[in-house]
GROMACS .gro file of C-alpha atoms in nm:
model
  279
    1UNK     CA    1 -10.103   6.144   0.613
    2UNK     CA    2 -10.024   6.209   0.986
    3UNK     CA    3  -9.798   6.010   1.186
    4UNK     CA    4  -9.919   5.859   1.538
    5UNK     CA    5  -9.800   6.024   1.869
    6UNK     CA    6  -9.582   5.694   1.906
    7UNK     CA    7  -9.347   5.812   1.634
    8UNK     CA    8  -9.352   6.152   1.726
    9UNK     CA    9  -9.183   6.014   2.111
   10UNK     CA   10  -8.933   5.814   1.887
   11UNK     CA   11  -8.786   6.094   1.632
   12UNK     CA   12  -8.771   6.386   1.849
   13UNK     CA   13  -8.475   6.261   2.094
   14UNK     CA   14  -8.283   6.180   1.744
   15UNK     CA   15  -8.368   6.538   1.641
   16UNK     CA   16  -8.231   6.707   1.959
   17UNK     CA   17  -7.914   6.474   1.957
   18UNK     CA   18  -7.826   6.618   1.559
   19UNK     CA   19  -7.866   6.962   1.700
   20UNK     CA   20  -7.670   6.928   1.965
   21UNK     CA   21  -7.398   6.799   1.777
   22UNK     CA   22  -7.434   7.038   1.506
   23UNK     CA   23  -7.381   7.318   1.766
   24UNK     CA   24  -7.092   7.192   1.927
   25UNK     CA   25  -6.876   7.137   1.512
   26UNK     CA   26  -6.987   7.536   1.476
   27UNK     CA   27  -6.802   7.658   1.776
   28UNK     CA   28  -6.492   7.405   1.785
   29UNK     CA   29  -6.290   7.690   1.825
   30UNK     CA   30  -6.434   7.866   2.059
   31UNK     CA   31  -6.432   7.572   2.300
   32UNK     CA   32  -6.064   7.536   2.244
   33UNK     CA   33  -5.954   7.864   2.319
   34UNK     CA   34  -6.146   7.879   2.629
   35UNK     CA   35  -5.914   7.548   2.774
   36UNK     CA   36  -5.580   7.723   2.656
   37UNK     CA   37  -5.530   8.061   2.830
   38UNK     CA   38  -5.168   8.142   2.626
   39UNK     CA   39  -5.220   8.236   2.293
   40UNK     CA   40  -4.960   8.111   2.045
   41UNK     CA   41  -4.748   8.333   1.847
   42UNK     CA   42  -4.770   8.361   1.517
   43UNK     CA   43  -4.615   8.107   1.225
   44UNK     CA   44  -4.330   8.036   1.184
   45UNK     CA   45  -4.204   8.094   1.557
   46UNK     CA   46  -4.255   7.810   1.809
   47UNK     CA   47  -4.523   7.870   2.038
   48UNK     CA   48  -4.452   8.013   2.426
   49UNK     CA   49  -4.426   7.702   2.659
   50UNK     CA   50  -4.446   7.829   3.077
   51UNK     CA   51  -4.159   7.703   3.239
   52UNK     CA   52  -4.178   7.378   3.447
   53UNK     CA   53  -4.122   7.426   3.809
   54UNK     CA   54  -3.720   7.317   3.961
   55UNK     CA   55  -3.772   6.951   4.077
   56UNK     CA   56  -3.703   6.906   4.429
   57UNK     CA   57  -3.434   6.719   4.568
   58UNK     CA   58  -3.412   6.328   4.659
   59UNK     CA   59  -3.335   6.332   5.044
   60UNK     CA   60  -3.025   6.179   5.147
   61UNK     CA   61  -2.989   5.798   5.175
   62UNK     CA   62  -2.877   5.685   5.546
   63UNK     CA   63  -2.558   5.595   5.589
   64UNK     CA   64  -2.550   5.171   5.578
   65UNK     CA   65  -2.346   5.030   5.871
   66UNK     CA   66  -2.041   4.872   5.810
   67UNK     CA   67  -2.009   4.463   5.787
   68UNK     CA   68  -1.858   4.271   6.073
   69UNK     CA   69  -1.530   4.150   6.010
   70UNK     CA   70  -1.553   3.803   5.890
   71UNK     CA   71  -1.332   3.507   6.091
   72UNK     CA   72  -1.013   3.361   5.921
   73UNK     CA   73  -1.020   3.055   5.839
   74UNK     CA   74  -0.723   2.851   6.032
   75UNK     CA   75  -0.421   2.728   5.859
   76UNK     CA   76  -0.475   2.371   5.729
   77UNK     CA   77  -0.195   2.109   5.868
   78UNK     CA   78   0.101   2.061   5.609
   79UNK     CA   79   0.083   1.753   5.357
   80UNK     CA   80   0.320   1.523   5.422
   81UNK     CA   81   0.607   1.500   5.157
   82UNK     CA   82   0.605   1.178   4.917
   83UNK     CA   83   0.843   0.949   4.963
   84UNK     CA   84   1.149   0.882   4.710
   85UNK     CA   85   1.109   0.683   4.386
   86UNK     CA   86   1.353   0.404   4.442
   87UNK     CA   87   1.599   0.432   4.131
   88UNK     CA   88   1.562   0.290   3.806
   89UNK     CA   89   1.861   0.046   3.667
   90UNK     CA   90   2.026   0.167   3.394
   91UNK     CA   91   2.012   0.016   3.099
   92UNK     CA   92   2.315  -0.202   2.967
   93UNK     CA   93   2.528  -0.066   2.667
   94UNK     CA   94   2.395  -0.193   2.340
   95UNK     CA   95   2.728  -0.352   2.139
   96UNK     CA   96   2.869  -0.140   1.881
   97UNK     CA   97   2.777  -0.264   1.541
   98UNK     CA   98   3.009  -0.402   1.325
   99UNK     CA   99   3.083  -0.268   1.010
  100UNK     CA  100   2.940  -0.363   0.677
  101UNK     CA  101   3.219  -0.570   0.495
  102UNK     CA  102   3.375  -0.405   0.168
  103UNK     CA  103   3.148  -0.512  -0.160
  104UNK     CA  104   3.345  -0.736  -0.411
  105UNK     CA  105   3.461  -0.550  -0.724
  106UNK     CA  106   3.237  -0.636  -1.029
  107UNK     CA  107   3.373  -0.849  -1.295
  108UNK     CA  108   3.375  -0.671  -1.644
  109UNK     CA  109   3.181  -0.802  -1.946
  110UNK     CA  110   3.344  -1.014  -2.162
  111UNK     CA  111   3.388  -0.851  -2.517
  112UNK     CA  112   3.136  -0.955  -2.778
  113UNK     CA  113   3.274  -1.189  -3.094
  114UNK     CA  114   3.276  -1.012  -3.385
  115UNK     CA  115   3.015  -1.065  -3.638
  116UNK     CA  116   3.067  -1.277  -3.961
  117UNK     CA  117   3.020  -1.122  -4.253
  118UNK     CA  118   2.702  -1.217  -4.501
  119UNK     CA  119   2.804  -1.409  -4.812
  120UNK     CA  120   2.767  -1.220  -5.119
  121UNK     CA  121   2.452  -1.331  -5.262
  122UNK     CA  122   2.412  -1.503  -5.585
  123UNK     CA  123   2.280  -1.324  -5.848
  124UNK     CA  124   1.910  -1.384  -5.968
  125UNK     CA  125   1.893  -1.507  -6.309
  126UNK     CA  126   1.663  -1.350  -6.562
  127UNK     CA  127   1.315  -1.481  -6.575
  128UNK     CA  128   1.258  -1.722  -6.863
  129UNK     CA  129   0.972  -1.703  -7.087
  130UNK     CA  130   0.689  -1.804  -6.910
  131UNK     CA  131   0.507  -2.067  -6.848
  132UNK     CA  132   0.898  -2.269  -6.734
  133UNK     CA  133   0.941  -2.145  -6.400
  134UNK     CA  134   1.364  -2.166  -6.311
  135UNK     CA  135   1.496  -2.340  -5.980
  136UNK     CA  136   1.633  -2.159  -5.735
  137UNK     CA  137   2.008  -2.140  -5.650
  138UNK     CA  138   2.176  -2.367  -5.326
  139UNK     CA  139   2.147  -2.179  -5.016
  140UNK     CA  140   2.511  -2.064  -4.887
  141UNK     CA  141   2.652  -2.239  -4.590
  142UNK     CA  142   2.567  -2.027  -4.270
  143UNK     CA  143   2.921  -1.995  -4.056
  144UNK     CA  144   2.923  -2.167  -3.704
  145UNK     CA  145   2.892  -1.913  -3.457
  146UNK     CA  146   3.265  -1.875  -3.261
  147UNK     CA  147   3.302  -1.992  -2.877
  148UNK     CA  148   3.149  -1.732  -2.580
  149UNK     CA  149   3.402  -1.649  -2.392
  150UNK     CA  150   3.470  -1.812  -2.037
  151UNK     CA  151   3.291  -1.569  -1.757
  152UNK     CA  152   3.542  -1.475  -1.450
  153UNK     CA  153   3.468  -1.647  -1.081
  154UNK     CA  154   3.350  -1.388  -0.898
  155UNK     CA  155   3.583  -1.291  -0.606
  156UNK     CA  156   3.552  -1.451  -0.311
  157UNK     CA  157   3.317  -1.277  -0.026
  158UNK     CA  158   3.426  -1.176   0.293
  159UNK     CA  159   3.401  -1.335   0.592
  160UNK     CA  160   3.128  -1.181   0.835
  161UNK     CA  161   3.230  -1.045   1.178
  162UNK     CA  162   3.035  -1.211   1.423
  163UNK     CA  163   2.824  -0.972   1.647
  164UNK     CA  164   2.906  -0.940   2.078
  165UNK     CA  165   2.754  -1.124   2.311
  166UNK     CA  166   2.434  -0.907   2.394
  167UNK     CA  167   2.477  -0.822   2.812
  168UNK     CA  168   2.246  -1.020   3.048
  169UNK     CA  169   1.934  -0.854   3.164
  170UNK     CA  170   1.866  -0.879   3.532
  171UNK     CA  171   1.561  -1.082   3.663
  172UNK     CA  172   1.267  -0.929   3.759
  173UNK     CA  173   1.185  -0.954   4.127
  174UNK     CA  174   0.967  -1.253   4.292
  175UNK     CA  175   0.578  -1.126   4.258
  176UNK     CA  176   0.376  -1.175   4.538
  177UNK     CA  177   0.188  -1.541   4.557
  178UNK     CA  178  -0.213  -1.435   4.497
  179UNK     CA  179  -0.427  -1.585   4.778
  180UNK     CA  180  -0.680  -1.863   4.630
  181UNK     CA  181  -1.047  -1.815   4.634
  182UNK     CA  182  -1.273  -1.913   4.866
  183UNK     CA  183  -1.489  -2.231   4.764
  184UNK     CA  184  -1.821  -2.172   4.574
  185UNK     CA  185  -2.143  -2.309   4.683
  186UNK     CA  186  -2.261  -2.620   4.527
  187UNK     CA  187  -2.570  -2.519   4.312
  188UNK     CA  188  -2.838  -2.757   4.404
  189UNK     CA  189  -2.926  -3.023   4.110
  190UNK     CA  190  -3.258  -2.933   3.900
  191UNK     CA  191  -3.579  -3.160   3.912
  192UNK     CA  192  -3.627  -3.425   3.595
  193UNK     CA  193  -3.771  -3.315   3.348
  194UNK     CA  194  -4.083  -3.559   3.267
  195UNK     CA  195  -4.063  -3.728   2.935
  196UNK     CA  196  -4.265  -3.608   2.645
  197UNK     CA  197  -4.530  -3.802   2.482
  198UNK     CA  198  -4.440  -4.027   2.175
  199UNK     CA  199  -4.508  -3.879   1.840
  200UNK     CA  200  -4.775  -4.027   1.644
  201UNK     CA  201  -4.605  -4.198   1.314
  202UNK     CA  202  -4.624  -4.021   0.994
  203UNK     CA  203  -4.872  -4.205   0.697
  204UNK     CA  204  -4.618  -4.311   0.409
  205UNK     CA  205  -4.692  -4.105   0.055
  206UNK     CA  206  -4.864  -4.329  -0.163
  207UNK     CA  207  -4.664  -4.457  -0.471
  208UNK     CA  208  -4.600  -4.192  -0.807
  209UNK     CA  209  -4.745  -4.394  -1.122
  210UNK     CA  210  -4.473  -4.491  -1.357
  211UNK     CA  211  -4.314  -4.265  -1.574
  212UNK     CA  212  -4.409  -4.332  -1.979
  213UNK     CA  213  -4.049  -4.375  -2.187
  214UNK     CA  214  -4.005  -4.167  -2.421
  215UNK     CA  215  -3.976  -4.253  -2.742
  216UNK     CA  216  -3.699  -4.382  -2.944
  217UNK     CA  217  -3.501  -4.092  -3.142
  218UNK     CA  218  -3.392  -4.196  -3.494
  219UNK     CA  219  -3.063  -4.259  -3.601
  220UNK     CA  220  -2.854  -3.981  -3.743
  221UNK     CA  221  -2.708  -4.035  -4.021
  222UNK     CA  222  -2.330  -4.032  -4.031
  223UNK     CA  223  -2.100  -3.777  -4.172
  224UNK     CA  224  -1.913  -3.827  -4.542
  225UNK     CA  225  -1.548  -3.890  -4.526
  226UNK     CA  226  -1.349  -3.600  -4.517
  227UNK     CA  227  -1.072  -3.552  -4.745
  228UNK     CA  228  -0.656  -3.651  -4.641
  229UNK     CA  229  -0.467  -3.310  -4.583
  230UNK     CA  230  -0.133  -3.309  -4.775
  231UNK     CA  231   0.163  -3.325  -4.514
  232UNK     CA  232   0.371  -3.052  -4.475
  233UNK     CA  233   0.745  -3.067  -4.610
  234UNK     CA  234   0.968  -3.168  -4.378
  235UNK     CA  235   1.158  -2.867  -4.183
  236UNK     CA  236   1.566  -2.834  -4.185
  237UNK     CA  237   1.683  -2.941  -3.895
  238UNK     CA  238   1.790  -2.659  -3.631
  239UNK     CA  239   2.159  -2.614  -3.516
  240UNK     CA  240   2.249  -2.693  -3.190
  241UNK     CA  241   2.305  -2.428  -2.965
  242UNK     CA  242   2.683  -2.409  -2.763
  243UNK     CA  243   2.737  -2.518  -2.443
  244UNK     CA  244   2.682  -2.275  -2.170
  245UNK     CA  245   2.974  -2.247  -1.921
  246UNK     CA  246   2.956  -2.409  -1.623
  247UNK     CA  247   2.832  -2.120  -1.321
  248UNK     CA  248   3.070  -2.110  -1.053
  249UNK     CA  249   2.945  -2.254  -0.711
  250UNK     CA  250   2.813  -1.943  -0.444
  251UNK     CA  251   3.052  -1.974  -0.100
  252UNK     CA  252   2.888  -2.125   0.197
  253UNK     CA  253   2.673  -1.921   0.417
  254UNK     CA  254   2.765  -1.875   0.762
  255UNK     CA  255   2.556  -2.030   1.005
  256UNK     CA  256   2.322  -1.867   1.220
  257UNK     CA  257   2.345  -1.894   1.599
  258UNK     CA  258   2.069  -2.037   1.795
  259UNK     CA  259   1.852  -1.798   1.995
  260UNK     CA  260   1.849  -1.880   2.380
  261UNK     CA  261   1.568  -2.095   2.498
  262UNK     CA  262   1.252  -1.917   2.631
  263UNK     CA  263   1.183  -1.955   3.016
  264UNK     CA  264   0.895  -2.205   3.075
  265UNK     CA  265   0.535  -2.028   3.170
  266UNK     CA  266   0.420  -2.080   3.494
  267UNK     CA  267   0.048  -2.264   3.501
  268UNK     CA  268  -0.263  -2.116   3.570
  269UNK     CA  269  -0.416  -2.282   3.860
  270UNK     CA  270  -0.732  -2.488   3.783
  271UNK     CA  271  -1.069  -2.361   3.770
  272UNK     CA  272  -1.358  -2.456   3.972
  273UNK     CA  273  -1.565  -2.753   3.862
  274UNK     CA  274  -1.946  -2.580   3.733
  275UNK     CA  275  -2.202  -2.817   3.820
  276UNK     CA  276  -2.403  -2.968   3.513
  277UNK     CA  277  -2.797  -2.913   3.457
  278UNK     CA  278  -2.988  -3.220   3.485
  279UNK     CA  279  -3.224  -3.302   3.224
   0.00000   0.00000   0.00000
């Protein structure tokens, strides 16, 4: 089979392109050696570099003229000194404080009575033959318990110093009267308000049916008697106790000294009247 002259003009460009290139991969090294003129010495010593040319050098910059001077600024006026703080009044000496008085000597304890001694018990008789159960012995009289001792008055206290009259503190002075404000405008009144329509009157619920009764519970029966509970035997009846002595009356307190009456605060002047809305 033959091919038509229209694929021989395709393939033979392709052809002469892969021959081309084939050509050029078989003498790589021919090429290269042509562009570098210096061999290279052989491994392992570095290969022979020519040496760059000495770089010229950077002219001189011009010189850069000097600044003017710049002004000075003139002096600025002197501040004015302050004027003196007027001196503050010292403050009055606070009165010594008296001293505490002495505390009174605490009374001792009176001693405690000395304890009776228990009678001697009686001795317990040897159980009979049962069923006969024996009675039991009398109970001894208990002693009476002796008299407490009467408790010391305690000393009398001391009699507080009364403290100095504190020094009088001087009156501020008068403050300046603060001018009144001027009058406000009057605010003029609002327009009435027109009246609102009368509400239309709410239909009454109509009447709940009556409620059926419920019927009647039956009786509950009542609860049997329930037995009497023995009473208890009667208890003995319990010494009194002694007397406590009478406590001794505490002194009278001193009285207190009235504090000085507070001076009477100026009023506030009245406010202006605000006008009211009308409705």
């Amino acid at each position: 089979m033959t091919k038509s002259p229209r694929w021989r003009s395709v393939l033979a460009p392709a052809a002469m392109a892969a021959a081309l290139g084939a050509a050029a991969l078989a003498n790589a090294g021919t090429a290269y050696a042509q562009d570098h003129t210096t061999p290279h010495p052989p491994y392992p010593a570095p290969p022979a570099y020519p040496e760059h040319p000495a770089q010229p050098a950077y002219p001189e910059h011009p010189v850069k003229p000097e600044h003017p001077a710049k002004p000075a600024y003139p002096e600025h006026p002197a501040k004015p000194a302050y004027p003196e703080h007027p001196a503050k009044p010292a403050y009055p000496e606070h009165p010594a404080k008296p001293a505490y008085p002495a505390q009174p000597v605490k009374p001792s304890y009176p001693e405690h009575p000395a304890k009776p001694s228990y009678p001697a018990q009686p001795v317990k008789p040897a159980y009979p033959a049962q069923p006969v159960k024996p009675a039991y012995p009398a109970q001894p009289v208990k002693p009476a318990y002796p008299a407490q001792p009467v408790k010391p008055a305690y000393p009398a206290q001391p009699v507080k110093p009364a403290y100095p009259a504190q020094p009088v503190k001087p009156a501020y002075p008068a403050q300046p009267v603060k001018p009144a404000y001027p009058q406000q405008p009057v605010k003029p009144a609002y327009p009435a308000q027109p009246a609102y329509p009368a509400q239309p009157v709410k239909p009454a619920y109509p009447e709940h049916p009556a409620k059926p009764a419920y019927p009647q519970q039956p009786v509950k029966p009542a609860y049997p008697a329930q037995p009497v509970k023995p009473a208890y035997p009667d208890h003995p009846a319990k010494p009194a106790y002694p007397e406590h002595p009478v406590k001794p009356a505490y002194p009278a307190q001193p009285v207190k000294p009235a504090y000085p009456d507070h001076p009477a605060k100026p009023s506030y002047p009245d406010q202006p009247t605000k006008p009211h809305h009308s409705k």
